[in-house]
Amino acid sequence: MHPASPPIKTSLPPSPTAGIGPIVAVIVANIALAFGPLFVRMADTGPVAAAFWRIALAVPILLVAAFALKERPIASARGLWGLLLFSGLAFAADLASWHFGIMRTTLANSTLFGNSATFIYPIYGFLIARMWPTRMQTVALLLAGLGAALLLGRSAELSPRNLAGDLFCLLAGVLYAVYFILMARARTTMLPVSALALSSVASIAPLLLFALLLGEQILPSQWTPLVLLALVSQVFGQGLMIYALGHLSPLVVGLALLIQPVVSATIGWVMFDERLGALDLVGAVLVGIALVLVRRGAPKPVAQDPLPGEGVGPRS
């Protein structure tokens, strides 16, 4: 008899009562991802070309990291190639829409609308994965909704100057929720770096094609913003986010996405004089309260047998 081959490492089953590690990861991830729009504005390529470089520069690092961590990415992806392909395509379309919108609206709006998955992904958890919120988490969701509305403060005018960018960022948010759902299912059997690396590979060609079709400048004269975009947003930020996907519920990670517009609004205020108003500050406080309340009590699964990806939760 041949000796049994060692089992492939997989992620732990997602837990709605995860410890402090995943919570810290999702908070740090959202802070890192909030810098994405800044790097896109600083890049001297087109916005979609910047998204292409974000992925293209990050993929080699992610693949090396996956093999260095002995995650066995190719073996662990057996039977999941279609899922990883579609998640990569969804992420490519998300980034293309989001980066295109970033250049046509404020930093705060780009992250707020781009993270509309804040509410779309928990709805998936409620209706499909049957992860119902506790009473306290329902209160948190309502506070987060009110906070998100107030964060629109200055830009609630929906002026023609911002409207096109807002709509592209909103489309990106929908696509981001699709990406979360697909990656949550992949994370039931794959470790985070492997899942992110292989999914990212599938995003490279579509993003390059989108950039070429739009006639954008592809090659930069300054690499620093693109390298920072790849490292901070894709490797560090998105890496921590995909890790959190395997440990937190859709509601918890969805609401954590609202950290991004708070951080981006602050960056916009400091860097571009996009001033914060009283409503922005009140909205930020409400989001903070919601994030505290949402961890009080675990969601209650209705089904006896959880669906693939249940209890898993996910910018930029």
PDB file of C-alpha atoms in Angstrom:
ATOM      1  CA  MET A   1       0.000   0.000   0.000  1.00  0.00           C
ATOM      2  CA  HIS A   2       1.181   3.493  -0.705  1.00  0.00           C
ATOM      3  CA  PRO A   3       1.437   5.808   2.282  1.00  0.00           C
ATOM      4  CA  ALA A   4      -1.397   8.285   2.459  1.00  0.00           C
ATOM      5  CA  SER A   5      -0.509  11.703   1.151  1.00  0.00           C
ATOM      6  CA  PRO A   6      -0.678  14.551   3.687  1.00  0.00           C
ATOM      7  CA  PRO A   7      -4.015  16.343   3.719  1.00  0.00           C
ATOM      8  CA  ILE A   8      -4.272  19.696   2.027  1.00  0.00           C
ATOM      9  CA  LYS A   9      -4.592  22.544   4.486  1.00  0.00           C
ATOM     10  CA  THR A  10      -7.939  24.234   4.292  1.00  0.00           C
ATOM     11  CA  SER A  11      -9.561  27.105   6.085  1.00  0.00           C
ATOM     12  CA  LEU A  12     -11.383  26.549   9.308  1.00  0.00           C
ATOM     13  CA  PRO A  13     -15.151  26.550   9.166  1.00  0.00           C
ATOM     14  CA  PRO A  14     -16.368  30.138   9.397  1.00  0.00           C
ATOM     15  CA  SER A  15     -17.565  31.094  12.826  1.00  0.00           C
ATOM     16  CA  PRO A  16     -19.925  33.939  13.709  1.00  0.00           C
ATOM     17  CA  THR A  17     -18.269  34.032  17.132  1.00  0.00           C
ATOM     18  CA  ALA A  18     -14.709  34.489  15.839  1.00  0.00           C
ATOM     19  CA  GLY A  19     -12.085  35.885  18.202  1.00  0.00           C
ATOM     20  CA  ILE A  20     -10.312  39.200  18.141  1.00  0.00           C
ATOM     21  CA  GLY A  21      -7.904  38.278  15.314  1.00  0.00           C
ATOM     22  CA  PRO A  22     -10.412  38.384  12.427  1.00  0.00           C
ATOM     23  CA  ILE A  23     -11.980  41.556  13.863  1.00  0.00           C
ATOM     24  CA  VAL A  24      -8.605  43.306  13.939  1.00  0.00           C
ATOM     25  CA  ALA A  25      -7.898  41.981  10.437  1.00  0.00           C
ATOM     26  CA  VAL A  26     -11.112  43.365   8.946  1.00  0.00           C
ATOM     27  CA  ILE A  27     -10.597  46.768  10.601  1.00  0.00           C
ATOM     28  CA  VAL A  28      -6.983  47.071   9.403  1.00  0.00           C
ATOM     29  CA  ALA A  29      -8.009  45.792   5.954  1.00  0.00           C
ATOM     30  CA  ASN A  30     -10.608  48.528   5.556  1.00  0.00           C
ATOM     31  CA  ILE A  31      -8.205  51.235   6.706  1.00  0.00           C
ATOM     32  CA  ALA A  32      -5.631  50.030   4.151  1.00  0.00           C
ATOM     33  CA  LEU A  33      -8.201  49.727   1.360  1.00  0.00           C
ATOM     34  CA  ALA A  34      -9.438  53.273   2.006  1.00  0.00           C
ATOM     35  CA  PHE A  35      -6.119  54.575   0.624  1.00  0.00           C
ATOM     36  CA  GLY A  36      -6.827  52.987  -2.772  1.00  0.00           C
ATOM     37  CA  PRO A  37      -8.646  55.987  -4.279  1.00  0.00           C
ATOM     38  CA  LEU A  38      -5.758  58.249  -3.257  1.00  0.00           C
ATOM     39  CA  PHE A  39      -3.198  56.099  -5.077  1.00  0.00           C
ATOM     40  CA  VAL A  40      -5.466  55.917  -8.143  1.00  0.00           C
ATOM     41  CA  ARG A  41      -5.647  59.726  -8.253  1.00  0.00           C
ATOM     42  CA  MET A  42      -1.871  59.969  -7.872  1.00  0.00           C
ATOM     43  CA  ALA A  43      -1.144  57.523 -10.713  1.00  0.00           C
ATOM     44  CA  ASP A  44      -0.284  58.976 -14.128  1.00  0.00           C
ATOM     45  CA  THR A  45      -1.966  56.103 -15.995  1.00  0.00           C
ATOM     46  CA  GLY A  46      -5.666  55.821 -16.737  1.00  0.00           C
ATOM     47  CA  PRO A  47      -7.811  54.719 -13.776  1.00  0.00           C
ATOM     48  CA  VAL A  48      -8.592  51.273 -15.206  1.00  0.00           C
ATOM     49  CA  ALA A  49      -4.930  50.840 -16.162  1.00  0.00           C
ATOM     50  CA  ALA A  50      -4.125  51.571 -12.508  1.00  0.00           C
ATOM     51  CA  ALA A  51      -6.450  48.726 -11.543  1.00  0.00           C
ATOM     52  CA  PHE A  52      -4.589  46.470 -13.989  1.00  0.00           C
ATOM     53  CA  TRP A  53      -1.260  47.319 -12.373  1.00  0.00           C
ATOM     54  CA  ARG A  54      -2.739  46.864  -8.904  1.00  0.00           C
ATOM     55  CA  ILE A  55      -3.408  43.224  -9.769  1.00  0.00           C
ATOM     56  CA  ALA A  56      -0.464  42.543 -12.094  1.00  0.00           C
ATOM     57  CA  LEU A  57       2.113  43.763  -9.571  1.00  0.00           C
ATOM     58  CA  ALA A  58       0.448  41.991  -6.665  1.00  0.00           C
ATOM     59  CA  VAL A  59      -0.040  38.536  -8.205  1.00  0.00           C
ATOM     60  CA  PRO A  60       3.647  37.451  -8.187  1.00  0.00           C
ATOM     61  CA  ILE A  61       3.931  38.466  -4.518  1.00  0.00           C
ATOM     62  CA  LEU A  62       0.737  36.605  -3.611  1.00  0.00           C
ATOM     63  CA  LEU A  63       1.790  33.442  -5.457  1.00  0.00           C
ATOM     64  CA  VAL A  64       5.220  33.436  -3.834  1.00  0.00           C
ATOM     65  CA  ALA A  65       3.596  33.990  -0.434  1.00  0.00           C
ATOM     66  CA  ALA A  66       1.117  31.144  -0.998  1.00  0.00           C
ATOM     67  CA  PHE A  67       3.875  28.657  -1.856  1.00  0.00           C
ATOM     68  CA  ALA A  68       6.110  29.979   0.949  1.00  0.00           C
ATOM     69  CA  LEU A  69       3.277  29.379   3.423  1.00  0.00           C
ATOM     70  CA  LYS A  70       2.917  25.841   2.005  1.00  0.00           C
ATOM     71  CA  GLU A  71      -0.735  26.405   1.188  1.00  0.00           C
ATOM     72  CA  ARG A  72      -0.455  24.294  -1.999  1.00  0.00           C
ATOM     73  CA  PRO A  73      -2.650  26.693  -4.042  1.00  0.00           C
ATOM     74  CA  ILE A  74      -2.920  24.571  -7.200  1.00  0.00           C
ATOM     75  CA  ALA A  75      -3.872  21.388  -5.347  1.00  0.00           C
ATOM     76  CA  SER A  76      -6.328  23.157  -3.041  1.00  0.00           C
ATOM     77  CA  ALA A  77      -8.084  24.758  -6.039  1.00  0.00           C
ATOM     78  CA  ARG A  78      -9.089  21.376  -7.482  1.00  0.00           C
ATOM     79  CA  GLY A  79     -12.772  21.557  -8.430  1.00  0.00           C
ATOM     80  CA  LEU A  80     -12.883  25.322  -7.783  1.00  0.00           C
ATOM     81  CA  TRP A  81     -11.344  26.700 -10.972  1.00  0.00           C
ATOM     82  CA  GLY A  82     -14.658  27.883 -12.369  1.00  0.00           C
ATOM     83  CA  LEU A  83     -15.516  29.615  -9.109  1.00  0.00           C
ATOM     84  CA  LEU A  84     -12.121  31.329  -8.988  1.00  0.00           C
ATOM     85  CA  LEU A  85     -12.407  32.371 -12.633  1.00  0.00           C
ATOM     86  CA  PHE A  86     -15.812  34.002 -12.141  1.00  0.00           C
ATOM     87  CA  SER A  87     -14.701  35.668  -8.910  1.00  0.00           C
ATOM     88  CA  GLY A  88     -11.701  37.119 -10.764  1.00  0.00           C
ATOM     89  CA  LEU A  89     -13.913  38.403 -13.574  1.00  0.00           C
ATOM     90  CA  ALA A  90     -16.331  39.949 -11.067  1.00  0.00           C
ATOM     91  CA  PHE A  91     -13.431  41.641  -9.264  1.00  0.00           C
ATOM     92  CA  ALA A  92     -12.011  42.938 -12.556  1.00  0.00           C
ATOM     93  CA  ALA A  93     -15.372  44.472 -13.499  1.00  0.00           C
ATOM     94  CA  ASP A  94     -15.687  45.856  -9.968  1.00  0.00           C
ATOM     95  CA  LEU A  95     -12.265  47.515 -10.063  1.00  0.00           C
ATOM     96  CA  ALA A  96     -12.790  48.867 -13.583  1.00  0.00           C
ATOM     97  CA  SER A  97     -16.097  50.488 -12.580  1.00  0.00           C
ATOM     98  CA  TRP A  98     -14.760  51.731  -9.264  1.00  0.00           C
ATOM     99  CA  HIS A  99     -11.499  53.207 -10.556  1.00  0.00           C
ATOM    100  CA  PHE A 100     -13.399  54.860 -13.433  1.00  0.00           C
ATOM    101  CA  GLY A 101     -15.805  56.383 -10.905  1.00  0.00           C
ATOM    102  CA  ILE A 102     -13.059  57.490  -8.487  1.00  0.00           C
ATOM    103  CA  MET A 103     -11.885  60.100 -10.984  1.00  0.00           C
ATOM    104  CA  ARG A 104     -15.404  61.536 -11.309  1.00  0.00           C
ATOM    105  CA  THR A 105     -16.545  61.988  -7.713  1.00  0.00           C
ATOM    106  CA  THR A 106     -15.193  62.735  -4.224  1.00  0.00           C
ATOM    107  CA  LEU A 107     -13.005  60.284  -2.303  1.00  0.00           C
ATOM    108  CA  ALA A 108     -15.716  59.856   0.343  1.00  0.00           C
ATOM    109  CA  ASN A 109     -18.391  59.143  -2.280  1.00  0.00           C
ATOM    110  CA  SER A 110     -16.194  56.714  -4.184  1.00  0.00           C
ATOM    111  CA  THR A 111     -15.682  54.526  -1.122  1.00  0.00           C
ATOM    112  CA  LEU A 112     -19.212  54.920   0.221  1.00  0.00           C
ATOM    113  CA  PHE A 113     -20.938  53.923  -3.036  1.00  0.00           C
ATOM    114  CA  GLY A 114     -18.174  51.473  -3.923  1.00  0.00           C
ATOM    115  CA  ASN A 115     -18.861  49.697  -0.648  1.00  0.00           C
ATOM    116  CA  SER A 116     -22.618  49.432  -1.067  1.00  0.00           C
ATOM    117  CA  ALA A 117     -21.849  45.738  -0.526  1.00  0.00           C
ATOM    118  CA  THR A 118     -22.148  46.865   3.111  1.00  0.00           C
ATOM    119  CA  PHE A 119     -25.861  46.145   2.762  1.00  0.00           C
ATOM    120  CA  ILE A 120     -26.008  43.836  -0.264  1.00  0.00           C
ATOM    121  CA  TYR A 121     -23.751  41.168   1.223  1.00  0.00           C
ATOM    122  CA  PRO A 122     -25.596  40.950   4.587  1.00  0.00           C
ATOM    123  CA  ILE A 123     -28.862  40.599   2.655  1.00  0.00           C
ATOM    124  CA  TYR A 124     -27.294  37.576   0.965  1.00  0.00           C
ATOM    125  CA  GLY A 125     -26.454  36.266   4.429  1.00  0.00           C
ATOM    126  CA  PHE A 126     -30.028  36.783   5.607  1.00  0.00           C
ATOM    127  CA  LEU A 127     -31.885  35.362   2.604  1.00  0.00           C
ATOM    128  CA  ILE A 128     -29.567  32.755   1.103  1.00  0.00           C
ATOM    129  CA  ALA A 129     -27.153  31.634   3.808  1.00  0.00           C
ATOM    130  CA  ARG A 130     -29.939  32.070   6.404  1.00  0.00           C
ATOM    131  CA  MET A 131     -27.744  33.876   8.925  1.00  0.00           C
ATOM    132  CA  TRP A 132     -30.345  35.973  10.730  1.00  0.00           C
ATOM    133  CA  PRO A 133     -29.227  38.879  12.949  1.00  0.00           C
ATOM    134  CA  THR A 134     -29.910  39.174  16.648  1.00  0.00           C
ATOM    135  CA  ARG A 135     -31.968  42.081  17.953  1.00  0.00           C
ATOM    136  CA  MET A 136     -28.787  43.958  18.848  1.00  0.00           C
ATOM    137  CA  GLN A 137     -27.352  43.402  15.385  1.00  0.00           C
ATOM    138  CA  THR A 138     -30.587  44.652  13.818  1.00  0.00           C
ATOM    139  CA  VAL A 139     -30.149  47.880  15.795  1.00  0.00           C
ATOM    140  CA  ALA A 140     -26.536  48.030  14.576  1.00  0.00           C
ATOM    141  CA  LEU A 141     -27.654  47.637  10.961  1.00  0.00           C
ATOM    142  CA  LEU A 142     -30.168  50.482  11.327  1.00  0.00           C
ATOM    143  CA  LEU A 143     -27.552  52.730  12.926  1.00  0.00           C
ATOM    144  CA  ALA A 144     -25.105  51.882  10.144  1.00  0.00           C
ATOM    145  CA  GLY A 145     -27.720  52.753   7.523  1.00  0.00           C
ATOM    146  CA  LEU A 146     -28.371  56.101   9.181  1.00  0.00           C
ATOM    147  CA  GLY A 147     -24.640  56.720   9.506  1.00  0.00           C
ATOM    148  CA  ALA A 148     -24.080  55.897   5.840  1.00  0.00           C
ATOM    149  CA  ALA A 149     -26.854  58.314   4.834  1.00  0.00           C
ATOM    150  CA  LEU A 150     -25.307  61.082   6.936  1.00  0.00           C
ATOM    151  CA  LEU A 151     -21.883  60.374   5.470  1.00  0.00           C
ATOM    152  CA  LEU A 152     -23.328  61.528   2.167  1.00  0.00           C
ATOM    153  CA  GLY A 153     -23.710  64.947   3.877  1.00  0.00           C
ATOM    154  CA  ARG A 154     -21.879  67.257   1.517  1.00  0.00           C
ATOM    155  CA  SER A 155     -22.482  65.223  -1.614  1.00  0.00           C
ATOM    156  CA  ALA A 156     -26.171  64.516  -1.057  1.00  0.00           C
ATOM    157  CA  GLU A 157     -26.797  67.233  -3.625  1.00  0.00           C
ATOM    158  CA  LEU A 158     -26.035  64.587  -6.303  1.00  0.00           C
ATOM    159  CA  SER A 159     -24.821  67.304  -8.615  1.00  0.00           C
ATOM    160  CA  PRO A 160     -24.187  66.451 -12.289  1.00  0.00           C
ATOM    161  CA  ARG A 161     -20.482  66.867 -11.541  1.00  0.00           C
ATOM    162  CA  ASN A 162     -20.501  63.843  -9.193  1.00  0.00           C
ATOM    163  CA  LEU A 163     -23.455  61.835 -10.467  1.00  0.00           C
ATOM    164  CA  ALA A 164     -21.650  59.824 -13.171  1.00  0.00           C
ATOM    165  CA  GLY A 165     -18.859  58.884 -10.784  1.00  0.00           C
ATOM    166  CA  ASP A 166     -21.371  57.975  -8.074  1.00  0.00           C
ATOM    167  CA  LEU A 167     -23.239  55.628 -10.437  1.00  0.00           C
ATOM    168  CA  PHE A 168     -20.063  53.846 -11.567  1.00  0.00           C
ATOM    169  CA  CYS A 169     -19.031  53.420  -7.922  1.00  0.00           C
ATOM    170  CA  LEU A 170     -22.489  52.090  -7.068  1.00  0.00           C
ATOM    171  CA  LEU A 171     -22.197  49.514  -9.873  1.00  0.00           C
ATOM    172  CA  ALA A 172     -18.803  48.585  -8.443  1.00  0.00           C
ATOM    173  CA  GLY A 173     -20.418  47.980  -5.062  1.00  0.00           C
ATOM    174  CA  VAL A 174     -22.885  45.505  -6.562  1.00  0.00           C
ATOM    175  CA  LEU A 175     -20.065  43.678  -8.367  1.00  0.00           C
ATOM    176  CA  TYR A 176     -18.040  43.667  -5.152  1.00  0.00           C
ATOM    177  CA  ALA A 177     -20.868  41.880  -3.350  1.00  0.00           C
ATOM    178  CA  VAL A 178     -20.897  39.232  -6.108  1.00  0.00           C
ATOM    179  CA  TYR A 179     -17.139  38.836  -5.631  1.00  0.00           C
ATOM    180  CA  PHE A 180     -17.601  38.393  -1.876  1.00  0.00           C
ATOM    181  CA  ILE A 181     -20.204  35.671  -2.353  1.00  0.00           C
ATOM    182  CA  LEU A 182     -17.995  33.714  -4.750  1.00  0.00           C
ATOM    183  CA  MET A 183     -14.877  34.108  -2.628  1.00  0.00           C
ATOM    184  CA  ALA A 184     -16.758  33.125   0.524  1.00  0.00           C
ATOM    185  CA  ARG A 185     -17.565  29.803  -1.106  1.00  0.00           C
ATOM    186  CA  ALA A 186     -13.948  29.356  -2.208  1.00  0.00           C
ATOM    187  CA  ARG A 187     -12.785  30.082   1.344  1.00  0.00           C
ATOM    188  CA  THR A 188     -14.683  27.084   2.712  1.00  0.00           C
ATOM    189  CA  THR A 189     -11.938  24.859   1.269  1.00  0.00           C
ATOM    190  CA  MET A 190      -9.051  27.217   0.451  1.00  0.00           C
ATOM    191  CA  LEU A 191      -6.703  29.259   2.587  1.00  0.00           C
ATOM    192  CA  PRO A 192      -6.786  33.047   2.065  1.00  0.00           C
ATOM    193  CA  VAL A 193      -3.542  33.779   0.195  1.00  0.00           C
ATOM    194  CA  SER A 194      -4.099  30.946  -2.284  1.00  0.00           C
ATOM    195  CA  ALA A 195      -7.699  31.964  -2.921  1.00  0.00           C
ATOM    196  CA  LEU A 196      -6.767  35.618  -3.435  1.00  0.00           C
ATOM    197  CA  ALA A 197      -3.741  34.817  -5.615  1.00  0.00           C
ATOM    198  CA  LEU A 198      -5.563  32.512  -8.039  1.00  0.00           C
ATOM    199  CA  SER A 199      -8.644  34.709  -8.228  1.00  0.00           C
ATOM    200  CA  SER A 200      -6.437  37.731  -8.921  1.00  0.00           C
ATOM    201  CA  VAL A 201      -4.758  35.941 -11.834  1.00  0.00           C
ATOM    202  CA  ALA A 202      -8.156  35.783 -13.548  1.00  0.00           C
ATOM    203  CA  SER A 203      -8.544  39.585 -13.190  1.00  0.00           C
ATOM    204  CA  ILE A 204      -5.388  40.607 -15.068  1.00  0.00           C
ATOM    205  CA  ALA A 205      -6.386  40.092 -18.719  1.00  0.00           C
ATOM    206  CA  PRO A 206      -9.904  41.615 -18.434  1.00  0.00           C
ATOM    207  CA  LEU A 207      -8.543  44.751 -16.754  1.00  0.00           C
ATOM    208  CA  LEU A 208      -5.875  45.207 -19.431  1.00  0.00           C
ATOM    209  CA  LEU A 209      -8.520  44.730 -22.128  1.00  0.00           C
ATOM    210  CA  PHE A 210     -10.846  47.295 -20.486  1.00  0.00           C
ATOM    211  CA  ALA A 211      -8.007  49.826 -20.257  1.00  0.00           C
ATOM    212  CA  LEU A 212      -7.024  49.329 -23.910  1.00  0.00           C
ATOM    213  CA  LEU A 213     -10.637  49.636 -25.101  1.00  0.00           C
ATOM    214  CA  LEU A 214     -10.962  52.915 -23.193  1.00  0.00           C
ATOM    215  CA  GLY A 215      -7.784  54.201 -24.849  1.00  0.00           C
ATOM    216  CA  GLU A 216      -6.076  54.812 -21.523  1.00  0.00           C
ATOM    217  CA  GLN A 217      -2.372  55.347 -20.960  1.00  0.00           C
ATOM    218  CA  ILE A 218      -1.050  51.989 -19.777  1.00  0.00           C
ATOM    219  CA  LEU A 219       2.635  52.512 -18.988  1.00  0.00           C
ATOM    220  CA  PRO A 220       3.364  54.956 -16.153  1.00  0.00           C
ATOM    221  CA  SER A 221       6.262  57.360 -15.849  1.00  0.00           C
ATOM    222  CA  GLN A 222       6.021  57.176 -12.046  1.00  0.00           C
ATOM    223  CA  TRP A 223       5.731  53.696 -10.532  1.00  0.00           C
ATOM    224  CA  THR A 224       5.448  54.664  -6.858  1.00  0.00           C
ATOM    225  CA  PRO A 225       1.641  55.190  -6.688  1.00  0.00           C
ATOM    226  CA  LEU A 226       1.031  51.905  -8.539  1.00  0.00           C
ATOM    227  CA  VAL A 227       3.425  49.942  -6.351  1.00  0.00           C
ATOM    228  CA  LEU A 228       1.729  51.387  -3.255  1.00  0.00           C
ATOM    229  CA  LEU A 229      -1.673  50.543  -4.734  1.00  0.00           C
ATOM    230  CA  ALA A 230      -0.607  46.938  -5.298  1.00  0.00           C
ATOM    231  CA  LEU A 231       1.035  46.474  -1.899  1.00  0.00           C
ATOM    232  CA  VAL A 232      -1.345  48.413   0.345  1.00  0.00           C
ATOM    233  CA  SER A 233      -4.645  47.699  -1.406  1.00  0.00           C
ATOM    234  CA  GLN A 234      -4.244  44.256  -2.966  1.00  0.00           C
ATOM    235  CA  VAL A 235      -1.586  42.381  -0.998  1.00  0.00           C
ATOM    236  CA  PHE A 236      -2.159  43.834   2.467  1.00  0.00           C
ATOM    237  CA  GLY A 237      -5.709  45.179   2.471  1.00  0.00           C
ATOM    238  CA  GLN A 238      -7.423  42.635   0.248  1.00  0.00           C
ATOM    239  CA  GLY A 239      -5.349  39.831   1.743  1.00  0.00           C
ATOM    240  CA  LEU A 240      -6.615  40.623   5.252  1.00  0.00           C
ATOM    241  CA  MET A 241     -10.150  41.000   3.886  1.00  0.00           C
ATOM    242  CA  ILE A 242     -10.112  37.546   2.298  1.00  0.00           C
ATOM    243  CA  TYR A 243      -8.759  36.142   5.566  1.00  0.00           C
ATOM    244  CA  ALA A 244     -11.705  37.725   7.395  1.00  0.00           C
ATOM    245  CA  LEU A 245     -14.075  36.195   4.842  1.00  0.00           C
ATOM    246  CA  GLY A 246     -13.396  32.786   6.344  1.00  0.00           C
ATOM    247  CA  HIS A 247     -14.129  33.778   9.937  1.00  0.00           C
ATOM    248  CA  LEU A 248     -16.785  36.495  10.169  1.00  0.00           C
ATOM    249  CA  SER A 249     -20.459  36.646   9.260  1.00  0.00           C
ATOM    250  CA  PRO A 250     -21.671  38.648   6.236  1.00  0.00           C
ATOM    251  CA  LEU A 251     -23.264  41.186   8.585  1.00  0.00           C
ATOM    252  CA  VAL A 252     -20.089  41.876  10.575  1.00  0.00           C
ATOM    253  CA  VAL A 253     -17.802  42.204   7.550  1.00  0.00           C
ATOM    254  CA  GLY A 254     -20.420  44.105   5.574  1.00  0.00           C
ATOM    255  CA  LEU A 255     -20.781  46.752   8.258  1.00  0.00           C
ATOM    256  CA  ALA A 256     -17.004  46.923   8.696  1.00  0.00           C
ATOM    257  CA  LEU A 257     -16.822  48.178   5.093  1.00  0.00           C
ATOM    258  CA  LEU A 258     -18.221  51.486   6.338  1.00  0.00           C
ATOM    259  CA  ILE A 259     -14.829  52.155   7.927  1.00  0.00           C
ATOM    260  CA  GLN A 260     -13.569  52.925   4.429  1.00  0.00           C
ATOM    261  CA  PRO A 261     -15.675  56.010   3.629  1.00  0.00           C
ATOM    262  CA  VAL A 262     -14.847  57.436   7.065  1.00  0.00           C
ATOM    263  CA  VAL A 263     -11.110  57.042   6.423  1.00  0.00           C
ATOM    264  CA  SER A 264     -11.407  58.205   2.802  1.00  0.00           C
ATOM    265  CA  ALA A 265     -13.379  61.280   3.833  1.00  0.00           C
ATOM    266  CA  THR A 266     -10.563  62.149   6.228  1.00  0.00           C
ATOM    267  CA  ILE A 267      -7.946  61.616   3.491  1.00  0.00           C
ATOM    268  CA  GLY A 268      -9.987  63.756   1.091  1.00  0.00           C
ATOM    269  CA  TRP A 269     -10.226  66.479   3.732  1.00  0.00           C
ATOM    270  CA  VAL A 270      -6.450  66.478   4.362  1.00  0.00           C
ATOM    271  CA  MET A 271      -5.231  65.971   0.772  1.00  0.00           C
ATOM    272  CA  PHE A 272      -7.878  67.584  -1.454  1.00  0.00           C
ATOM    273  CA  ASP A 273      -9.703  70.033   0.840  1.00  0.00           C
ATOM    274  CA  GLU A 274     -12.900  67.946   0.558  1.00  0.00           C
ATOM    275  CA  ARG A 275     -14.134  69.385   3.836  1.00  0.00           C
ATOM    276  CA  LEU A 276     -16.024  67.353   6.412  1.00  0.00           C
ATOM    277  CA  GLY A 277     -19.317  68.729   7.690  1.00  0.00           C
ATOM    278  CA  ALA A 278     -21.167  68.118  10.945  1.00  0.00           C
ATOM    279  CA  LEU A 279     -23.316  65.421   9.316  1.00  0.00           C
ATOM    280  CA  ASP A 280     -20.208  63.560   8.152  1.00  0.00           C
ATOM    281  CA  LEU A 281     -18.860  63.479  11.703  1.00  0.00           C
ATOM    282  CA  VAL A 282     -22.166  62.335  13.202  1.00  0.00           C
ATOM    283  CA  GLY A 283     -22.382  59.629  10.526  1.00  0.00           C
ATOM    284  CA  ALA A 284     -18.868  58.434  11.367  1.00  0.00           C
ATOM    285  CA  VAL A 285     -19.786  58.187  15.064  1.00  0.00           C
ATOM    286  CA  LEU A 286     -22.925  56.171  14.248  1.00  0.00           C
ATOM    287  CA  VAL A 287     -20.895  53.783  12.092  1.00  0.00           C
ATOM    288  CA  GLY A 288     -18.473  53.304  14.994  1.00  0.00           C
ATOM    289  CA  ILE A 289     -21.326  52.537  17.395  1.00  0.00           C
ATOM    290  CA  ALA A 290     -22.821  50.090  14.890  1.00  0.00           C
ATOM    291  CA  LEU A 291     -19.514  48.224  14.615  1.00  0.00           C
ATOM    292  CA  VAL A 292     -19.423  47.802  18.393  1.00  0.00           C
ATOM    293  CA  LEU A 293     -23.038  46.649  18.658  1.00  0.00           C
ATOM    294  CA  VAL A 294     -22.853  44.187  15.770  1.00  0.00           C
ATOM    295  CA  ARG A 295     -20.468  41.956  17.725  1.00  0.00           C
ATOM    296  CA  ARG A 296     -22.899  41.568  20.612  1.00  0.00           C
ATOM    297  CA  GLY A 297     -24.470  38.177  20.125  1.00  0.00           C
ATOM    298  CA  ALA A 298     -23.989  35.770  17.239  1.00  0.00           C
ATOM    299  CA  PRO A 299     -26.313  35.448  14.228  1.00  0.00           C
ATOM    300  CA  LYS A 300     -28.752  32.588  14.477  1.00  0.00           C
ATOM    301  CA  PRO A 301     -28.696  30.118  11.566  1.00  0.00           C
ATOM    302  CA  VAL A 302     -32.155  28.874  10.742  1.00  0.00           C
ATOM    303  CA  ALA A 303     -31.111  25.861   8.694  1.00  0.00           C
ATOM    304  CA  GLN A 304     -29.757  22.693  10.304  1.00  0.00           C
ATOM    305  CA  ASP A 305     -27.280  22.157   7.460  1.00  0.00           C
ATOM    306  CA  PRO A 306     -25.399  25.360   6.540  1.00  0.00           C
ATOM    307  CA  LEU A 307     -24.945  26.163   2.887  1.00  0.00           C
ATOM    308  CA  PRO A 308     -21.462  26.410   1.368  1.00  0.00           C
ATOM    309  CA  GLY A 309     -20.026  29.782   2.291  1.00  0.00           C
ATOM    310  CA  GLU A 310     -22.504  30.332   5.141  1.00  0.00           C
ATOM    311  CA  GLY A 311     -21.311  32.571   7.886  1.00  0.00           C
ATOM    312  CA  VAL A 312     -18.513  33.979   5.837  1.00  0.00           C
ATOM    313  CA  GLY A 313     -18.164  37.589   5.284  1.00  0.00           C
ATOM    314  CA  PRO A 314     -15.602  40.138   2.918  1.00  0.00           C
ATOM    315  CA  ARG A 315     -12.838  46.727  -0.302  1.00  0.00           C
ATOM    316  CA  SER A 316     -10.639  47.818  -2.489  1.00  0.00           C
TER     317      SER A 316
END
